[in-house]
JSON list of C-alpha atoms in Angstrom, two decimals:
[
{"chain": "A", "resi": 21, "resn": "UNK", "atom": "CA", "xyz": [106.39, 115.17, 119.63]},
{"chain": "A", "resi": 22, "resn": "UNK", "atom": "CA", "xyz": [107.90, 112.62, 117.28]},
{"chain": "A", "resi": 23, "resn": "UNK", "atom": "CA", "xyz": [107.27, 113.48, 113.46]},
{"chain": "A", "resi": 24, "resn": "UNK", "atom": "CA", "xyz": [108.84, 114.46, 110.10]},
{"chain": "A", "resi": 25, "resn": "UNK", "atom": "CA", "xyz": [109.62, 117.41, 109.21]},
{"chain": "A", "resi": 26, "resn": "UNK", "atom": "CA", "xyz": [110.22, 118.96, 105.61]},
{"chain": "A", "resi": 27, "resn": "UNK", "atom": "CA", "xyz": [111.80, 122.31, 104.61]},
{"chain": "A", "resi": 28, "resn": "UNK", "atom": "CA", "xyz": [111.04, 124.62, 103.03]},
{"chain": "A", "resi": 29, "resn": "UNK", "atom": "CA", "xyz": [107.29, 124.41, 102.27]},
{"chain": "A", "resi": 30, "resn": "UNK", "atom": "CA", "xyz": [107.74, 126.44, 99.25]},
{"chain": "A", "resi": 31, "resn": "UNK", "atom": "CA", "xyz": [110.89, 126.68, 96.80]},
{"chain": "A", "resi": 32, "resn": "UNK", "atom": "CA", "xyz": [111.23, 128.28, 93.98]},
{"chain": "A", "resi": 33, "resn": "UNK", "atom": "CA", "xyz": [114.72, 128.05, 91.45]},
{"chain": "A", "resi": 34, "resn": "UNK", "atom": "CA", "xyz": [115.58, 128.58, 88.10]},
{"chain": "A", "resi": 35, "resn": "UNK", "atom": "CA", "xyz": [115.47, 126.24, 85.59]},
{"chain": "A", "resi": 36, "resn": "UNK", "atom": "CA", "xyz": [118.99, 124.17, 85.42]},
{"chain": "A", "resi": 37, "resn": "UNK", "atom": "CA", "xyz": [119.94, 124.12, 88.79]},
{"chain": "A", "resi": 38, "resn": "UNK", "atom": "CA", "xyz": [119.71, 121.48, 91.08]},
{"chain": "A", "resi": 39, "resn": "UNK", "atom": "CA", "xyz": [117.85, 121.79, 94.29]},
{"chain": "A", "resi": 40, "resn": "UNK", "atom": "CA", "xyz": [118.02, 119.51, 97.68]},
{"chain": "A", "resi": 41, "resn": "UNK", "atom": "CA", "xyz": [114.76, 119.00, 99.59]},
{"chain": "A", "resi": 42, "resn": "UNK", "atom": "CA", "xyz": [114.99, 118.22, 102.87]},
{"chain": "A", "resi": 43, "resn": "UNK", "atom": "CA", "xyz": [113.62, 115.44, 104.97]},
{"chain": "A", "resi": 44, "resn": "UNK", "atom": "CA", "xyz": [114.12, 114.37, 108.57]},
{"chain": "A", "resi": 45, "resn": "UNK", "atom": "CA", "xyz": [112.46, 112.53, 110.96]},
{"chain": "A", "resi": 46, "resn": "UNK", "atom": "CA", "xyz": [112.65, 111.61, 114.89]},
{"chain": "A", "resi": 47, "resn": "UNK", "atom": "CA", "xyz": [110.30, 108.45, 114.75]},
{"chain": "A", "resi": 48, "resn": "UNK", "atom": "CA", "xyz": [113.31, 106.36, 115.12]},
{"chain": "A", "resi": 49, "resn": "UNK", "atom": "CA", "xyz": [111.79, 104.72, 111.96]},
{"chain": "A", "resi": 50, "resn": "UNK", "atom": "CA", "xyz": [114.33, 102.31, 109.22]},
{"chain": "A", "resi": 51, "resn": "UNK", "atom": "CA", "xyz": [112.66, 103.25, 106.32]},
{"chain": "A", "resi": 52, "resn": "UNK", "atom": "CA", "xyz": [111.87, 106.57, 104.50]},
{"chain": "A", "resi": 53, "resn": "UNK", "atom": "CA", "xyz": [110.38, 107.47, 101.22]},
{"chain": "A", "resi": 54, "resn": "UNK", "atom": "CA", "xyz": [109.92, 110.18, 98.81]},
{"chain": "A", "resi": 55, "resn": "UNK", "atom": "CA", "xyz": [107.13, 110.63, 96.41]},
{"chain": "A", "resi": 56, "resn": "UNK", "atom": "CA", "xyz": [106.01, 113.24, 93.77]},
{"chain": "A", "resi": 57, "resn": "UNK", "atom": "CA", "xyz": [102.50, 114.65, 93.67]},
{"chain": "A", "resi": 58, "resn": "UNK", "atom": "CA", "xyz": [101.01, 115.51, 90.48]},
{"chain": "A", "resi": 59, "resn": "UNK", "atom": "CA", "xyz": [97.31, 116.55, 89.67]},
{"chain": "A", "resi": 60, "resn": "UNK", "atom": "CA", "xyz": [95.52, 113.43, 88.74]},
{"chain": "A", "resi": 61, "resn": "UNK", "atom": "CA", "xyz": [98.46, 111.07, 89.01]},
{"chain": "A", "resi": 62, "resn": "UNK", "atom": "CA", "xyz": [98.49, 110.18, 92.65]},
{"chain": "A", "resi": 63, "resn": "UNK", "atom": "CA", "xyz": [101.32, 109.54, 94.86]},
{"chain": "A", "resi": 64, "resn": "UNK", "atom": "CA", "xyz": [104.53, 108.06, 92.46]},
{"chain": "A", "resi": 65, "resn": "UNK", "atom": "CA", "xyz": [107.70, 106.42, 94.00]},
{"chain": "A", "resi": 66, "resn": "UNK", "atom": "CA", "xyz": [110.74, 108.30, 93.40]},
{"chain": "A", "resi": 67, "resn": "UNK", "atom": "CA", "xyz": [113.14, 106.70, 95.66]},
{"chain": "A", "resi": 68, "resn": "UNK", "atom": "CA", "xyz": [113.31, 104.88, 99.15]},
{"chain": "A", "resi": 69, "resn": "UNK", "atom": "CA", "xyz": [115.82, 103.55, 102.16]},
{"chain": "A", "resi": 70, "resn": "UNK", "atom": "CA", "xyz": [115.39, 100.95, 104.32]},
{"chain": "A", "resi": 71, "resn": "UNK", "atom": "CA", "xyz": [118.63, 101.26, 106.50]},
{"chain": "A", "resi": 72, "resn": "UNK", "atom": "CA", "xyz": [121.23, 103.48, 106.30]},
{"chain": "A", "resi": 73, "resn": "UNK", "atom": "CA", "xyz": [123.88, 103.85, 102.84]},
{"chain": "A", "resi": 74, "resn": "UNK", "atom": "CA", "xyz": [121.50, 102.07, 101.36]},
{"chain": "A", "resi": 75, "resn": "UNK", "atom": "CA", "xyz": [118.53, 103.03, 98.90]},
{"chain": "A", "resi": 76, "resn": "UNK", "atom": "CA", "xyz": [116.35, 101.91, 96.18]},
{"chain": "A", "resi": 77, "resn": "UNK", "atom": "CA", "xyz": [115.20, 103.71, 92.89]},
{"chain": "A", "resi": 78, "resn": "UNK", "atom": "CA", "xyz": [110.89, 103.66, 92.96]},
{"chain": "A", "resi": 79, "resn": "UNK", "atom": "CA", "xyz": [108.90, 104.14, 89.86]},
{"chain": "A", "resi": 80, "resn": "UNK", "atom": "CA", "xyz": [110.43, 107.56, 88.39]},
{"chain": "A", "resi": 81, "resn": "UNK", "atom": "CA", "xyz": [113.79, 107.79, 89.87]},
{"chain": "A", "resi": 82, "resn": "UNK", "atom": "CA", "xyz": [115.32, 109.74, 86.49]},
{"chain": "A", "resi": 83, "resn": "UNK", "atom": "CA", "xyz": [116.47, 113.13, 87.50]},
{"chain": "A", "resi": 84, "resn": "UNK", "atom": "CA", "xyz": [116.75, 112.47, 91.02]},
{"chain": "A", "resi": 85, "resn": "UNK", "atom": "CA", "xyz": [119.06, 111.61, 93.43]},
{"chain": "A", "resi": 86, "resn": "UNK", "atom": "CA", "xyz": [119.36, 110.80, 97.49]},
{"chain": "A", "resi": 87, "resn": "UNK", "atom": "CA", "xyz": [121.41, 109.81, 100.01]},
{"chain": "A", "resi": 88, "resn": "UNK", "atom": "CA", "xyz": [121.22, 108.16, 103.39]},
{"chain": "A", "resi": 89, "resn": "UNK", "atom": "CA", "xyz": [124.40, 108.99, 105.83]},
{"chain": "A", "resi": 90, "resn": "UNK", "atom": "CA", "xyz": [122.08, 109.21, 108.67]},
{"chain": "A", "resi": 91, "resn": "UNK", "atom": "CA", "xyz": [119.01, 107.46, 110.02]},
{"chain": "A", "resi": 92, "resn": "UNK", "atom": "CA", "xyz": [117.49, 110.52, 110.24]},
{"chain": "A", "resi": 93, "resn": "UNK", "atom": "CA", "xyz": [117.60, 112.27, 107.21]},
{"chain": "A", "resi": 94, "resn": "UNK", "atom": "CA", "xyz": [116.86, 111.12, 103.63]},
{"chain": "A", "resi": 95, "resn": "UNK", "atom": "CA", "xyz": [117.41, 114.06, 101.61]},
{"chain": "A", "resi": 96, "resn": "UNK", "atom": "CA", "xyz": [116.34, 114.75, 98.02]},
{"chain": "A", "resi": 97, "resn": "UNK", "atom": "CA", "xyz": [117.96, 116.57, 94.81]},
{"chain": "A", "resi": 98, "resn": "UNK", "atom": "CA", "xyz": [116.41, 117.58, 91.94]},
{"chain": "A", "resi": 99, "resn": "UNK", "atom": "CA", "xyz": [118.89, 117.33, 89.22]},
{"chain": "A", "resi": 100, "resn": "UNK", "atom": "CA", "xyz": [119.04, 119.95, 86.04]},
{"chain": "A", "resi": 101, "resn": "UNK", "atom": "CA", "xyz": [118.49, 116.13, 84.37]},
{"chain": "A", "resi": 102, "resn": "UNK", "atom": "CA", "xyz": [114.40, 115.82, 85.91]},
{"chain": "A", "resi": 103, "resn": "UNK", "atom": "CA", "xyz": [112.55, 117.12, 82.65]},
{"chain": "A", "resi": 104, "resn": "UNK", "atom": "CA", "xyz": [109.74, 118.31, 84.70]},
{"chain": "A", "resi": 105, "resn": "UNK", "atom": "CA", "xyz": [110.31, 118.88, 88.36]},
{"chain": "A", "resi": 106, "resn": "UNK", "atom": "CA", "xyz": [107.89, 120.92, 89.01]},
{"chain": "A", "resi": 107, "resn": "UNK", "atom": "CA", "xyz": [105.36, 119.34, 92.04]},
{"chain": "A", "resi": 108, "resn": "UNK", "atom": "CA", "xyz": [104.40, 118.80, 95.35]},
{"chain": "A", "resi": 109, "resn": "UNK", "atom": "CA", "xyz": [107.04, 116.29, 96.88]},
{"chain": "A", "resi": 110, "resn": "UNK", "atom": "CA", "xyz": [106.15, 113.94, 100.27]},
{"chain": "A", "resi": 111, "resn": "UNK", "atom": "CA", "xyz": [108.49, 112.40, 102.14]},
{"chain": "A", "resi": 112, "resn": "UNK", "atom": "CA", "xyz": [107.69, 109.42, 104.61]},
{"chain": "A", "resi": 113, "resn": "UNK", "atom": "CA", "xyz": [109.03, 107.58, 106.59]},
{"chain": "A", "resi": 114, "resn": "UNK", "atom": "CA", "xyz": [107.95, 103.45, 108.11]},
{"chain": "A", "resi": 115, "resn": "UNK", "atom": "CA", "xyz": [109.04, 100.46, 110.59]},
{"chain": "A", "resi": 116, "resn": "UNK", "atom": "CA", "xyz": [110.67, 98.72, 107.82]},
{"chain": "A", "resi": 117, "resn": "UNK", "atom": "CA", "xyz": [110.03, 95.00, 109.89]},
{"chain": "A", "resi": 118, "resn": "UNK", "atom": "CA", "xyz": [106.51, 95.47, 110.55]},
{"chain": "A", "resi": 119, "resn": "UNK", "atom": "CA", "xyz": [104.08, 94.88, 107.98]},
{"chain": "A", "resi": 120, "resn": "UNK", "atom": "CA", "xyz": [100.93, 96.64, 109.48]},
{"chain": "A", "resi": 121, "resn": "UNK", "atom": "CA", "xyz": [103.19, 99.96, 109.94]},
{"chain": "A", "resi": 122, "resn": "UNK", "atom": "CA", "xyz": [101.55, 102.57, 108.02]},
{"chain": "A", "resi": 123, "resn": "UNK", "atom": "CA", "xyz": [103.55, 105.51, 106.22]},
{"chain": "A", "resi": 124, "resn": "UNK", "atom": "CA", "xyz": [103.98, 108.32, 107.83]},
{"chain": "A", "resi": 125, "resn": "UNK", "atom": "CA", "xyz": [104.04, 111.73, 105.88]},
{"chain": "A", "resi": 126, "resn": "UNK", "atom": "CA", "xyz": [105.77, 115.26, 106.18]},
{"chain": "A", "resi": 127, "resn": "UNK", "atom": "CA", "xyz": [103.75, 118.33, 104.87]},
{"chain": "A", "resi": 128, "resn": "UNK", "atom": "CA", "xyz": [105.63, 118.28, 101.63]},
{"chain": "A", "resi": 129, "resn": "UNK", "atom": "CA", "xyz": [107.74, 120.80, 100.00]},
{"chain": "A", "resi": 130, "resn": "UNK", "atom": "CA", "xyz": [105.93, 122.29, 96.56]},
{"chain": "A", "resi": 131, "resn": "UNK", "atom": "CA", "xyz": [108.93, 123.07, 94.09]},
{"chain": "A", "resi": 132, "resn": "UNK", "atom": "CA", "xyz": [108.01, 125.94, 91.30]},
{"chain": "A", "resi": 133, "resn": "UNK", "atom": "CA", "xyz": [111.25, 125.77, 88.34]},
{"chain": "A", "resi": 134, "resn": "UNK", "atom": "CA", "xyz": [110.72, 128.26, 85.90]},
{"chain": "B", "resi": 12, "resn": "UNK", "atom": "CA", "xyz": [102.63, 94.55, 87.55]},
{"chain": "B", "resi": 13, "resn": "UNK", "atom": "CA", "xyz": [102.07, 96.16, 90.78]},
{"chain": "B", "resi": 14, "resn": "UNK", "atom": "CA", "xyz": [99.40, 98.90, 90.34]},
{"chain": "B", "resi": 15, "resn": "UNK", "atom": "CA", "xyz": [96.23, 100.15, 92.74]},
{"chain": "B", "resi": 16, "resn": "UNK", "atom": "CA", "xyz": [93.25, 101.68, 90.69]},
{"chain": "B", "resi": 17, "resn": "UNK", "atom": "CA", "xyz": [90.48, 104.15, 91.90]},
{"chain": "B", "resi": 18, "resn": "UNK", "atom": "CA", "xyz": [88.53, 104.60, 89.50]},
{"chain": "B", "resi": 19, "resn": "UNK", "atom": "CA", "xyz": [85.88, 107.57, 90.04]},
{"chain": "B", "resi": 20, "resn": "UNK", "atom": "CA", "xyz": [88.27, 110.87, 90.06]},
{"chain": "B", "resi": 21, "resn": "UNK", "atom": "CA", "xyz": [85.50, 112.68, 91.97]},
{"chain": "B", "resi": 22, "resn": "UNK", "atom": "CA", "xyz": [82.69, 111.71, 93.81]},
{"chain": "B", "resi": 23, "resn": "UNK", "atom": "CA", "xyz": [79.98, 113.51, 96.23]},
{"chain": "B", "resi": 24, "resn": "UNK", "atom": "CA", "xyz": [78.03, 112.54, 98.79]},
{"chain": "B", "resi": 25, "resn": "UNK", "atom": "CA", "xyz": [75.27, 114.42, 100.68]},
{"chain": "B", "resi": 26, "resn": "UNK", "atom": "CA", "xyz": [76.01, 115.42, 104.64]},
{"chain": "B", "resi": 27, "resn": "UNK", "atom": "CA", "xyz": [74.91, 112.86, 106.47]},
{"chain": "B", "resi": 28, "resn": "UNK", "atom": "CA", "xyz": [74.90, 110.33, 103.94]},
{"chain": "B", "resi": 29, "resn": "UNK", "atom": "CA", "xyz": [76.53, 107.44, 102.91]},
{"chain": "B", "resi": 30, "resn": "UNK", "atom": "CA", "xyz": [79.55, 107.17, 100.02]},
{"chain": "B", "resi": 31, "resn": "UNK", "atom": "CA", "xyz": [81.68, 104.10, 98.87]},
{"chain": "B", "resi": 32, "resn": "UNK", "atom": "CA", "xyz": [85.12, 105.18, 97.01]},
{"chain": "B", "resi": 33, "resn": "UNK", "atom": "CA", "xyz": [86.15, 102.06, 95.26]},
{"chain": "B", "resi": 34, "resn": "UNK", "atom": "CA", "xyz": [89.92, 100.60, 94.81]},
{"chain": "B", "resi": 35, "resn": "UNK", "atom": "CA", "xyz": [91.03, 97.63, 93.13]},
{"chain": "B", "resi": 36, "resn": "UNK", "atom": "CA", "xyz": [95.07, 96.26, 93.19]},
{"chain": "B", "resi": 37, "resn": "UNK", "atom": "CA", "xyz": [96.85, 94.20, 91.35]},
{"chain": "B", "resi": 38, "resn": "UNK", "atom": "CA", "xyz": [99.85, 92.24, 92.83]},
{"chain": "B", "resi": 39, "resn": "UNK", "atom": "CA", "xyz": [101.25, 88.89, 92.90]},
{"chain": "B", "resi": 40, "resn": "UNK", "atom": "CA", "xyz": [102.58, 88.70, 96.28]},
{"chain": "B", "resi": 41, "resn": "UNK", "atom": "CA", "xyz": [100.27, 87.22, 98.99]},
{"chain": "B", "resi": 42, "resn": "UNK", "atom": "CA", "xyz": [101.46, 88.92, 102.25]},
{"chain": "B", "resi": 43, "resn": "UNK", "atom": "CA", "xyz": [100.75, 92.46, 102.12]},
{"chain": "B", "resi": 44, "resn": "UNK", "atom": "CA", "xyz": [98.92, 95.40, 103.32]},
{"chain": "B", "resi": 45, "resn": "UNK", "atom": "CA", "xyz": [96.47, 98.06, 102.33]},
{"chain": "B", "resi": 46, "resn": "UNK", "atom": "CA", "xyz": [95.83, 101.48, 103.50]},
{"chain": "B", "resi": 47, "resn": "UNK", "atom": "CA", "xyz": [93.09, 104.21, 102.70]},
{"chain": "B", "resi": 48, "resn": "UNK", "atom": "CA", "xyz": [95.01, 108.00, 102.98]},
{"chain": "B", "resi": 49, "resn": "UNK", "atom": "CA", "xyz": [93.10, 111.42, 103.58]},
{"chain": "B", "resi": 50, "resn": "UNK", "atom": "CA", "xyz": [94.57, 114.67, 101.94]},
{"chain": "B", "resi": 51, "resn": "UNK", "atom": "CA", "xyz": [92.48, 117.94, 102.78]},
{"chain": "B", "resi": 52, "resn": "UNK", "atom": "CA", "xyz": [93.17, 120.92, 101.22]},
{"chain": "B", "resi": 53, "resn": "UNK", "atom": "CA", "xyz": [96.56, 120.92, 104.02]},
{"chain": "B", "resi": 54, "resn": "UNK", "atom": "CA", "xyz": [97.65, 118.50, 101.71]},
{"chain": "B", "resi": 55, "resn": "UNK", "atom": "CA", "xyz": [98.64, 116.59, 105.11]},
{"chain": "B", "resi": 56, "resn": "UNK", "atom": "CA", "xyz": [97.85, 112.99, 104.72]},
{"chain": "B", "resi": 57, "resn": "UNK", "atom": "CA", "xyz": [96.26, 111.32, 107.25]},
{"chain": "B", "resi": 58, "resn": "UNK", "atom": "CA", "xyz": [95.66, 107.37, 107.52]},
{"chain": "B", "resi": 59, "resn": "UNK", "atom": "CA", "xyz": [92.16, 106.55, 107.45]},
{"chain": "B", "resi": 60, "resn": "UNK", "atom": "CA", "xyz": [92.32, 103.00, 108.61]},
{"chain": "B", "resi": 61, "resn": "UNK", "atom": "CA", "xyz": [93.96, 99.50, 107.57]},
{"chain": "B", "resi": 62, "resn": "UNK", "atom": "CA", "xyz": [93.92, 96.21, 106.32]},
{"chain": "B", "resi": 63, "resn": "UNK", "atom": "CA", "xyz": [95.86, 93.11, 107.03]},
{"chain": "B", "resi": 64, "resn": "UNK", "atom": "CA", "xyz": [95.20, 91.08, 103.62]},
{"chain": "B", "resi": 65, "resn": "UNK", "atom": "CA", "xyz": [95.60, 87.59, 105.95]},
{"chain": "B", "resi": 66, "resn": "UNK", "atom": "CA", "xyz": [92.56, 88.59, 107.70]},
{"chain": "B", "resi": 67, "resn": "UNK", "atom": "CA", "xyz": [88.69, 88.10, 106.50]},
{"chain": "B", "resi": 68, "resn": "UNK", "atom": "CA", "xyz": [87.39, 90.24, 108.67]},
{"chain": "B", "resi": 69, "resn": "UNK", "atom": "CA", "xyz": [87.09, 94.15, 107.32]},
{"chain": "B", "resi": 70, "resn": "UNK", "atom": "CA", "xyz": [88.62, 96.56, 109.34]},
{"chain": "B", "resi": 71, "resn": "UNK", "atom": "CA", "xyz": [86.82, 99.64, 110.67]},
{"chain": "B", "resi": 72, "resn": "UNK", "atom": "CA", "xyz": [87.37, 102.51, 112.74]},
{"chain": "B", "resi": 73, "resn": "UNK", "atom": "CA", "xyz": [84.54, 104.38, 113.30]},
{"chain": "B", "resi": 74, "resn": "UNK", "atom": "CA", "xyz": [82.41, 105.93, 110.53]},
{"chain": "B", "resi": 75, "resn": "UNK", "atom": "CA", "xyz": [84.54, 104.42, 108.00]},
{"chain": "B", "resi": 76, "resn": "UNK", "atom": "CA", "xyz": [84.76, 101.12, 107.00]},
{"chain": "B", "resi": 77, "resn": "UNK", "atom": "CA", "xyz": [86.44, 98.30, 104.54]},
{"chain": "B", "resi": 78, "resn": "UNK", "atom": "CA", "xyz": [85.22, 95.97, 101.96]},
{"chain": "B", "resi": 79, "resn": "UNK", "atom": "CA", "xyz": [87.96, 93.66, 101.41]},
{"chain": "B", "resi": 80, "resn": "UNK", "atom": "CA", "xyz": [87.38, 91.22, 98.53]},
{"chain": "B", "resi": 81, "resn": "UNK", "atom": "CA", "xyz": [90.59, 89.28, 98.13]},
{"chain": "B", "resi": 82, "resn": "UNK", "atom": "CA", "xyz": [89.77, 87.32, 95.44]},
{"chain": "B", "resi": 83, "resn": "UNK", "atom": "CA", "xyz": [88.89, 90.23, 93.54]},
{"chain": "B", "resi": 84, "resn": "UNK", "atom": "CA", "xyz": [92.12, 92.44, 94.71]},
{"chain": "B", "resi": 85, "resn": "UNK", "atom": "CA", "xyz": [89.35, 94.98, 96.06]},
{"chain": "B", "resi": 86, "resn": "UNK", "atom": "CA", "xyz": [89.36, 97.19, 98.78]},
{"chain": "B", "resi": 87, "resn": "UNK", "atom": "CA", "xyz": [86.39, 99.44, 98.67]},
{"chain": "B", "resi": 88, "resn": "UNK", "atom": "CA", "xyz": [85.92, 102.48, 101.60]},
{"chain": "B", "resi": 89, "resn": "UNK", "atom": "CA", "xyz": [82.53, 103.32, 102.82]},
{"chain": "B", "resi": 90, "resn": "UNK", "atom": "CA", "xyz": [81.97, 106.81, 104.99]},
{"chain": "B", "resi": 91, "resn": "UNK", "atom": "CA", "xyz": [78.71, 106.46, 107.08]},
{"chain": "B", "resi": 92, "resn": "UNK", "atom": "CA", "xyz": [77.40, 109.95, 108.15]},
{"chain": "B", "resi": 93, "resn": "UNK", "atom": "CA", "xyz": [79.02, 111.97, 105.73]},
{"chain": "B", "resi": 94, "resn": "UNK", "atom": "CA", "xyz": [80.45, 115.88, 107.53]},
{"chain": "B", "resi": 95, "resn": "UNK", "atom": "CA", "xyz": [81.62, 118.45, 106.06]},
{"chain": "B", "resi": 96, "resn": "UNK", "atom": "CA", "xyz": [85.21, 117.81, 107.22]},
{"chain": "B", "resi": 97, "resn": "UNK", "atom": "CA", "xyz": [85.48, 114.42, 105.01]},
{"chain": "B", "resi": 98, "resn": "UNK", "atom": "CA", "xyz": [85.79, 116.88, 102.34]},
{"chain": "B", "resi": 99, "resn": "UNK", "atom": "CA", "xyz": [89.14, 115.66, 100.57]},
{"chain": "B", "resi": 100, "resn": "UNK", "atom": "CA", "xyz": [91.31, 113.58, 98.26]},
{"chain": "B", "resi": 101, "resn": "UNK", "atom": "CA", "xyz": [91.20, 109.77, 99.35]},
{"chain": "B", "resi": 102, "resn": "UNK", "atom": "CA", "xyz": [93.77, 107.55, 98.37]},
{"chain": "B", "resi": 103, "resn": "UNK", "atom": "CA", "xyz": [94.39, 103.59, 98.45]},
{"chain": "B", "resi": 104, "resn": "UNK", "atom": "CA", "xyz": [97.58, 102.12, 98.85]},
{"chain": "B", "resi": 105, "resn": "UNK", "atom": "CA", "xyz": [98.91, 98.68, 99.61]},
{"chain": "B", "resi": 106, "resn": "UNK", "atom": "CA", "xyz": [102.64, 97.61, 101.56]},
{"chain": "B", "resi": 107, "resn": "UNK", "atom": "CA", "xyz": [104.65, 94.77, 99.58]},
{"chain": "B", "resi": 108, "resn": "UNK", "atom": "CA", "xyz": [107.82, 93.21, 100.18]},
{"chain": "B", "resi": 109, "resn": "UNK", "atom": "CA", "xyz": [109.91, 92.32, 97.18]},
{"chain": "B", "resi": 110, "resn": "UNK", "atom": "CA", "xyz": [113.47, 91.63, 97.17]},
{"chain": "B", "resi": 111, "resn": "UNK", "atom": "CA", "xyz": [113.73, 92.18, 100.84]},
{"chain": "B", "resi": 112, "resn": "UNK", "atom": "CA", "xyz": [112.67, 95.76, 100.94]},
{"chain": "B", "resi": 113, "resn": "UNK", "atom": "CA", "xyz": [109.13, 97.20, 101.64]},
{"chain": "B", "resi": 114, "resn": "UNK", "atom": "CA", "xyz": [107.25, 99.74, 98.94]},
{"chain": "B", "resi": 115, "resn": "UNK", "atom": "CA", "xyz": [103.91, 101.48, 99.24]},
{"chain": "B", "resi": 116, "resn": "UNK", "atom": "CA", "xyz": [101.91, 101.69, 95.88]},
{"chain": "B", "resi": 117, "resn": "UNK", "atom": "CA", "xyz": [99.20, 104.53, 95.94]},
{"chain": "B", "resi": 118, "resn": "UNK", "atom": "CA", "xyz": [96.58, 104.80, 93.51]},
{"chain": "B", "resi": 119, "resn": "UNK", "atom": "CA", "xyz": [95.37, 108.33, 91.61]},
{"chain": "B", "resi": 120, "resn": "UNK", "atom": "CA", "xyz": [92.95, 109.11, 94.16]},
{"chain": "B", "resi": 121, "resn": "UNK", "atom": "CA", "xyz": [89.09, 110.22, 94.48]},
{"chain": "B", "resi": 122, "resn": "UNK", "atom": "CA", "xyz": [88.52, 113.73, 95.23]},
{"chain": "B", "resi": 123, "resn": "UNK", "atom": "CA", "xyz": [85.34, 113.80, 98.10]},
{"chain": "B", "resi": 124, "resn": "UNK", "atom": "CA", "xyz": [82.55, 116.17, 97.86]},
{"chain": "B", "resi": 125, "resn": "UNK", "atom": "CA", "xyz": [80.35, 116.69, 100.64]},
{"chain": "B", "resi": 126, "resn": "UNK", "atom": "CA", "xyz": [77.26, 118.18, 100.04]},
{"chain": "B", "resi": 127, "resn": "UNK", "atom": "CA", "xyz": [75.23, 120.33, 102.72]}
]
């Protein structure tokens, strides 16, 4: 079955080291996403693709960083930079050329740094 | 600015009863979309159902239906026959296009009680 798939569900690092989430998808979708989860603050924008090598900063980019070398994966880091990286991170993915495509979600990887 | 607003953090509704979640959007753009997410405690989220902001006509998909005011950016969700399993976080979101690329805007949510 066609879906997105994030790993691991839980990770855990120390506090000044940067940590990759990953991300990948077999919906033969153009577009991915990632978003941060915080209590009471909804879904925020970090960063999205619409093709591949190419990628746009969302709402609260700062601290993070992605790449796109395949249209599969979209993977995310968490830099030593990101003040406050701990949350509950979404990636999704879209038909970038068809505006009634809705998003379509991983189950999220929750990131403790202590 | 390009913002979606729920504004009731938590509401709760009796089983087998009726509940509106309200959302109201701000955006300039006139071609765009709008969305109403589920989030159980799986923290999965699941589409609820869709709007095309072109058409009058509110969209519905079984117990739950739209009120789309366009005029007044508002995009309200009703659940008819409340159940247990509506229990969740709702969410509203919208689809733009600006500068050739597509972003989703969510709003803070509405946490759903249901009541037996």
């Amino acid at each position: 079955d066609g879906g997105i798939t994030q790993s691991p569900k839980y990770l855990f690092r120390k506090e000044g080291q940067n940590v990759t989430l990953s991300c990948e998808q077999n919906l033969n979708h153009d577009a991915m996403y990632w978003y941060r989860q915080d209590p009471g603050q909804g879904l925020r924008l970090i960063y999205y693709s619409q093709i591949v090598n190419d990628f746009q900063k969302g709402d609260i980019a700062e601290g993070y960083s992605v790449s796109r070398e395949k249209k599969e994966s979209f993977p995310l880091t968490v830099t030593s930079a990101q003040k406050n990286p701990t949350a509950f991170y979404l990636c999704a993915s879209s038909l970038r050329d068809r505006g009634f495509s809705p998003l379509h979600f991983g189950n999220g990887t929750r990131l403790t740094v202590t | 600015a390009q913002t979606v607003t729920q504004s009731q953090p938590e509401m709760s509704v009796q089983e087998a009863e009726t509940v509106t979640l309200s959302c109201t959007y701000d955006t300039s753009e006139s071609d765009y979309y709008l969305f109403w997410y589920k989030q159980p405690p799986s923290r999965q989220m699941i589409l609820v159902i869709r709007q095309e902001a072109y058409k009058q006509q509110n969209a519905t998909e079984n117990r739950f239906s739209v009120n789309f005011q366009k005029a007044a950016k508002s995009f309200s969700l009703k659940i008819s026959d409340s159940q247990l399993g509506d229990a969740a976080m709702y969410f509203c979101a919208y689809r733009i296009r600006t500068s050739g690329t597509y972003k989703y805007i969510f709003g803070t949510g509405t946490r759903l009680k249901v009541l037996a």
